């Protein structure tokens, strides 16, 4: 098993993914089914298929956010669906519409500060929470700098630096920011949706090079939804097995999961308020 330094300075180990006959069923039929996966730690896994074929649902299933209806899977040795909560703790989502997406009205600094606070409140150790405020701030700054460097986002080069609002970012810049926020918690599995949507050929090459570099570090496995898989990736297709559900059923299944995933607890609300977000 390969390992390296995670964004929080600790040693992390990338998650292996294994699945056999995996499927999710919606109100009107199967969203996807008969999916087999074998991806060693530190892999770049491309979930490919046409829109509406259940790609995002598979991503949510493998990160413990959606319960499978058939087959079985293991992520980082944790069986699904029995250990869904544990899988959620070792995985992170980036750029998943309706579930984990950037707020267009917030600045780059606000997103990074919010992500660091949520990680400190819910992903850190008790010892970390008891550290003096200055120590916690220094640790958060270190994690943030490491995450930004890993995704190649130069905040100072943005139009207004860290005060740049997300709506003023280019799509590639926004994707880098979303990945950086997701990396703040040092996940063992990083899942990103719509990787190549609305990108030029040159931008797509840049994104795949970035995701390969993240996987190559050894502390995170990257799971990326795309329309066309790049060379060298572990390719999983959601349209390989016949499905009965249409794209509207996929959307409704994701919407249901989004409601459950994004419900805010009192503790989360406190962290968001501390970051200056309503």
Short mmCIF file of C-alpha atoms in Angstrom, two decimals:
data_model
loop_
_atom_site.label_atom_id
_atom_site.label_comp_id
_atom_site.label_asym_id
_atom_site.label_seq_id
_atom_site.Cartn_x
_atom_site.Cartn_y
_atom_site.Cartn_z
CA UNK A 1 0.00 0.00 0.00
CA UNK A 2 1.33 3.42 -0.92
CA UNK A 3 1.25 6.42 1.36
CA UNK A 4 2.44 10.03 1.50
CA UNK A 5 1.83 13.23 3.38
CA UNK A 6 -1.79 14.37 3.39
CA UNK A 7 -2.78 18.07 3.31
CA UNK A 8 -3.07 18.15 7.11
CA UNK A 9 0.49 16.97 7.50
CA UNK A 10 -0.42 13.42 8.55
CA UNK A 11 0.37 10.19 6.74
CA UNK A 12 -2.56 9.02 4.65
CA UNK A 13 -3.18 5.87 2.65
CA UNK A 14 -5.20 5.92 -0.54
CA UNK A 15 -8.35 3.83 -0.64
CA UNK A 16 -8.75 0.72 -2.74
CA UNK A 17 -12.15 0.30 -4.46
CA UNK A 18 -13.74 -3.07 -5.21
CA UNK A 19 -17.28 -3.74 -6.40
CA UNK A 20 -19.18 -6.65 -7.90
CA UNK A 21 -22.62 -6.43 -9.49
CA UNK A 22 -23.23 -3.04 -7.89
CA UNK A 23 -26.52 -1.34 -8.64
CA UNK A 24 -28.91 1.39 -7.48
CA UNK A 25 -32.64 1.24 -8.11
CA UNK A 26 -34.87 4.31 -8.34
CA UNK A 27 -38.67 4.71 -8.26
CA UNK A 28 -39.01 3.68 -11.91
CA UNK A 29 -36.25 1.13 -12.28
CA UNK A 30 -32.51 0.66 -12.16
CA UNK A 31 -30.43 3.83 -12.24
CA UNK A 32 -27.34 1.67 -12.89
CA UNK A 33 -26.56 -1.96 -12.27
CA UNK A 34 -24.04 -4.77 -12.87
CA UNK A 35 -21.07 -2.48 -12.19
CA UNK A 36 -17.77 -4.20 -11.41
CA UNK A 37 -14.71 -2.28 -10.16
CA UNK A 38 -11.21 -3.27 -9.14
CA UNK A 39 -9.03 -0.24 -8.43
CA UNK A 40 -5.90 -0.41 -6.27
CA UNK A 41 -4.96 2.43 -3.90
CA UNK A 42 -3.79 5.58 -5.66
CA UNK A 43 -5.73 4.87 -8.85
CA UNK A 44 -7.35 7.39 -11.16
CA UNK A 45 -10.81 5.90 -11.75
CA UNK A 46 -12.87 7.33 -14.62
CA UNK A 47 -16.63 6.81 -14.38
CA UNK A 48 -17.67 7.18 -18.02
CA UNK A 49 -21.00 7.10 -19.78
CA UNK A 50 -23.64 9.36 -21.30
CA UNK A 51 -25.53 11.88 -19.21
CA UNK A 52 -28.40 10.21 -17.37
CA UNK A 53 -26.70 6.81 -17.16
CA UNK A 54 -26.23 6.99 -13.39
CA UNK A 55 -22.64 8.24 -13.25
CA UNK A 56 -23.24 10.64 -10.36
CA UNK A 57 -25.29 8.05 -8.50
CA UNK A 58 -22.38 5.61 -8.73
CA UNK A 59 -20.04 8.31 -7.42
CA UNK A 60 -22.39 8.96 -4.49
CA UNK A 61 -22.73 5.25 -3.81
CA UNK A 62 -18.98 4.68 -3.66
CA UNK A 63 -18.54 7.60 -1.25
CA UNK A 64 -21.21 6.32 1.15
CA UNK A 65 -23.85 8.90 0.25
CA UNK A 66 -26.27 6.58 -1.58
CA UNK A 67 -27.35 3.07 -0.59
CA UNK A 68 -26.83 0.36 -3.22
CA UNK A 69 -29.76 -1.87 -4.12
CA UNK A 70 -27.76 -4.78 -5.54
CA UNK A 71 -24.29 -6.26 -5.39
CA UNK A 72 -21.58 -5.35 -2.93
CA UNK A 73 -18.61 -3.01 -2.68
CA UNK A 74 -15.67 -2.16 -0.45
CA UNK A 75 -13.93 1.20 -0.16
CA UNK A 76 -10.72 1.29 1.88
CA UNK A 77 -11.70 -2.15 3.18
CA UNK A 78 -15.05 -0.84 4.43
CA UNK A 79 -18.07 -2.78 3.15
CA UNK A 80 -21.02 -0.97 1.61
CA UNK A 81 -23.76 -0.43 2.61
CA UNK A 82 -22.96 -1.65 6.15
CA UNK A 83 -20.19 0.91 6.76
CA UNK A 84 -21.59 3.87 4.82
CA UNK A 85 -20.86 6.36 7.60
CA UNK A 86 -17.24 5.21 7.83
CA UNK A 87 -16.82 5.52 4.05
CA UNK A 88 -18.17 9.07 4.22
CA UNK A 89 -15.48 9.91 6.76
CA UNK A 90 -12.64 8.78 4.49
CA UNK A 91 -14.01 10.32 1.28
CA UNK A 92 -14.66 13.81 -0.01
CA UNK A 93 -16.78 15.23 -2.82
CA UNK A 94 -15.82 17.99 -5.24
CA UNK A 95 -18.12 19.78 -7.66
CA UNK A 96 -21.21 17.59 -7.31
CA UNK A 97 -24.21 19.76 -8.29
CA UNK A 98 -26.86 19.86 -5.58
CA UNK A 99 -24.70 17.93 -3.13
CA UNK A 100 -21.25 19.53 -2.86
CA UNK A 101 -20.82 22.65 -4.93
CA UNK A 102 -19.36 26.11 -4.56
CA UNK A 103 -21.54 29.07 -3.63
CA UNK A 104 -21.27 31.58 -6.47
CA UNK A 105 -21.77 34.51 -4.08
CA UNK A 106 -18.86 33.64 -1.76
CA UNK A 107 -15.21 34.53 -2.22
CA UNK A 108 -12.32 32.13 -2.60
CA UNK A 109 -11.13 33.04 0.91
CA UNK A 110 -14.57 32.38 2.41
CA UNK A 111 -14.77 28.93 0.84
CA UNK A 112 -11.30 28.00 2.06
CA UNK A 113 -11.96 29.36 5.56
CA UNK A 114 -15.29 27.53 5.77
CA UNK A 115 -13.69 24.28 4.60
CA UNK A 116 -10.89 24.59 7.14
CA UNK A 117 -13.34 25.31 9.97
CA UNK A 118 -15.57 22.35 9.09
CA UNK A 119 -12.54 20.07 8.94
CA UNK A 120 -11.30 21.40 12.28
CA UNK A 121 -14.72 20.97 13.91
CA UNK A 122 -15.72 17.58 12.50
CA UNK A 123 -12.62 15.96 10.98
CA UNK A 124 -9.94 16.81 13.50
CA UNK A 125 -8.92 15.07 16.69
CA UNK A 126 -9.98 16.10 20.19
CA UNK A 127 -6.37 17.07 20.87
CA UNK A 128 -6.51 19.40 17.87
CA UNK A 129 -9.66 21.07 19.16
CA UNK A 130 -7.96 21.72 22.50
CA UNK A 131 -4.98 23.46 20.90
CA UNK A 132 -4.66 27.24 21.36
CA UNK A 133 -6.41 29.33 18.72
CA UNK A 134 -3.10 30.46 17.23
CA UNK A 135 -2.00 26.85 16.83
CA UNK A 136 -5.26 25.87 15.15
CA UNK A 137 -5.02 28.83 12.79
CA UNK A 138 -1.45 27.92 11.83
CA UNK A 139 -2.44 24.30 11.17
CA UNK A 140 -5.39 25.42 9.04
CA UNK A 141 -3.13 27.75 7.06
CA UNK A 142 -0.69 24.91 6.43
CA UNK A 143 -3.46 22.59 5.23
CA UNK A 144 -4.87 25.30 2.97
CA UNK A 145 -1.51 26.14 1.41
CA UNK A 146 -0.82 22.44 0.78
CA UNK A 147 -4.23 21.90 -0.81
CA UNK A 148 -3.89 24.95 -3.07
CA UNK A 149 -0.43 23.85 -4.16
CA UNK A 150 -1.68 20.32 -4.87
CA UNK A 151 -4.39 21.59 -7.25
CA UNK A 152 -2.24 24.31 -8.82
CA UNK A 153 -4.45 27.24 -7.83
CA UNK A 154 -2.49 30.49 -7.47
CA UNK A 155 -4.85 32.65 -5.43
CA UNK A 156 -2.70 35.75 -5.83
CA UNK A 157 -3.04 35.52 -9.61
CA UNK A 158 -6.86 35.74 -9.44
CA UNK A 159 -8.50 39.07 -10.44
CA UNK A 160 -9.04 40.14 -6.80
CA UNK A 161 -6.83 37.59 -5.12
CA UNK A 162 -8.50 35.71 -2.26
CA UNK A 163 -11.40 38.21 -2.41
CA UNK A 164 -12.39 37.00 -5.88
CA UNK A 165 -16.03 35.87 -5.93
CA UNK A 166 -16.65 32.36 -7.27
CA UNK A 167 -18.94 33.63 -10.03
CA UNK A 168 -15.93 35.52 -11.45
CA UNK A 169 -13.79 32.39 -11.71
CA UNK A 170 -13.31 30.47 -14.92
CA UNK A 171 -14.62 26.91 -14.91
CA UNK A 172 -11.14 25.44 -14.59
CA UNK A 173 -10.30 27.78 -11.71
CA UNK A 174 -13.56 26.92 -9.95
CA UNK A 175 -12.85 23.21 -10.36
CA UNK A 176 -9.40 23.67 -8.83
CA UNK A 177 -10.94 25.54 -5.89
CA UNK A 178 -13.55 22.83 -5.34
CA UNK A 179 -10.81 20.19 -5.34
CA UNK A 180 -8.73 22.23 -2.89
CA UNK A 181 -11.63 22.55 -0.45
CA UNK A 182 -12.27 18.80 -0.70
CA UNK A 183 -8.60 18.04 0.01
CA UNK A 184 -8.56 20.03 3.26
CA UNK A 185 -9.72 17.00 5.21
CA UNK A 186 -7.03 14.69 3.83
CA UNK A 187 -9.49 12.20 2.25
CA UNK A 188 -8.43 8.76 1.13
CA UNK A 189 -10.95 8.89 -1.71
CA UNK A 190 -11.61 12.07 -3.70
CA UNK A 191 -14.68 12.04 -5.95
CA UNK A 192 -15.28 14.76 -8.55
CA UNK A 193 -18.33 15.09 -10.81
CA UNK A 194 -18.63 16.45 -14.39
CA UNK A 195 -14.87 16.54 -14.77
CA UNK A 196 -14.78 17.39 -18.48
CA UNK A 197 -18.06 19.29 -18.85
CA UNK A 198 -17.81 22.60 -20.79
CA UNK A 199 -14.02 22.48 -20.97
CA UNK A 200 -11.89 23.05 -24.05
CA UNK A 201 -9.61 20.19 -25.20
CA UNK A 202 -6.62 21.97 -23.63
CA UNK A 203 -8.48 22.46 -20.35
CA UNK A 204 -9.52 18.81 -20.29
CA UNK A 205 -5.90 17.76 -20.69
CA UNK A 206 -4.96 20.08 -17.83
CA UNK A 207 -7.66 18.61 -15.57
CA UNK A 208 -6.68 15.01 -16.25
CA UNK A 209 -3.01 15.87 -15.69
CA UNK A 210 -4.01 17.42 -12.35
CA UNK A 211 -6.09 14.42 -11.26
CA UNK A 212 -3.27 12.04 -12.28
CA UNK A 213 -0.85 14.07 -10.17
CA UNK A 214 -3.17 13.90 -7.15
CA UNK A 215 -3.55 10.14 -7.46
CA UNK A 216 0.20 9.72 -7.98
CA UNK A 217 0.91 11.25 -4.55
CA UNK A 218 -0.24 7.97 -3.00
CA UNK A 219 -2.49 9.35 -0.26
CA UNK A 220 -5.71 9.59 -2.26
CA UNK A 221 -7.58 7.61 -4.90
CA UNK A 222 -9.38 9.82 -7.41
CA UNK A 223 -12.83 8.94 -8.75
CA UNK A 224 -13.88 11.21 -11.63
CA UNK A 225 -17.12 11.33 -13.63
CA UNK A 226 -16.57 12.11 -17.29
CA UNK A 227 -18.02 11.67 -20.77
CA UNK A 228 -14.75 10.36 -22.22
CA UNK A 229 -12.20 8.49 -20.12
CA UNK A 230 -8.52 9.39 -20.44
CA UNK A 231 -5.77 6.93 -21.24
CA UNK A 232 -4.28 5.11 -18.30
CA UNK A 233 -7.30 5.39 -16.02
CA UNK A 234 -9.27 2.54 -14.50
CA UNK A 235 -12.45 2.87 -16.57
CA UNK A 236 -15.90 2.09 -15.18
CA UNK A 237 -18.90 2.46 -17.48
CA UNK A 238 -22.41 3.00 -16.15
CA UNK A 239 -24.06 2.24 -19.49
CA UNK A 240 -22.60 -1.27 -19.76
CA UNK A 241 -25.60 -2.91 -18.09
CA UNK A 242 -29.15 -2.30 -19.29
CA UNK A 243 -31.11 0.25 -17.26
CA UNK A 244 -34.83 0.92 -17.04
CA UNK A 245 -34.70 4.37 -15.48
CA UNK A 246 -34.41 7.54 -17.53
CA UNK A 247 -32.38 10.65 -16.78
CA UNK A 248 -35.29 12.16 -14.83
CA UNK A 249 -35.20 9.20 -12.45
CA UNK A 250 -31.46 9.66 -12.01
CA UNK A 251 -32.03 13.34 -11.21
CA UNK A 252 -34.75 12.56 -8.65
CA UNK A 253 -32.55 9.95 -6.97
CA UNK A 254 -29.68 12.45 -6.72
CA UNK A 255 -32.03 15.15 -5.43
CA UNK A 256 -33.22 12.85 -2.65
CA UNK A 257 -29.63 12.10 -1.68
CA UNK A 258 -28.71 15.78 -1.85
CA UNK A 259 -31.45 16.63 0.63
CA UNK A 260 -30.16 14.04 3.09
CA UNK A 261 -26.49 14.86 2.56
CA UNK A 262 -26.70 18.63 2.86
CA UNK A 263 -28.96 18.85 5.89
CA UNK A 264 -27.15 21.10 8.36
CA UNK A 265 -26.65 20.09 11.96
CA UNK A 266 -26.36 22.64 14.74
CA UNK A 267 -22.61 22.09 14.94
CA UNK A 268 -22.19 22.64 11.21
CA UNK A 269 -24.27 25.79 11.44
CA UNK A 270 -21.92 27.09 14.14
CA UNK A 271 -18.90 26.45 11.91
CA UNK A 272 -20.53 28.14 8.93
CA UNK A 273 -21.44 31.14 11.05
CA UNK A 274 -17.84 31.35 12.26
CA UNK A 275 -16.72 31.43 8.61
CA UNK A 276 -19.08 34.33 7.98
CA UNK A 277 -21.56 32.34 5.92
CA UNK A 278 -25.32 32.61 6.66
#
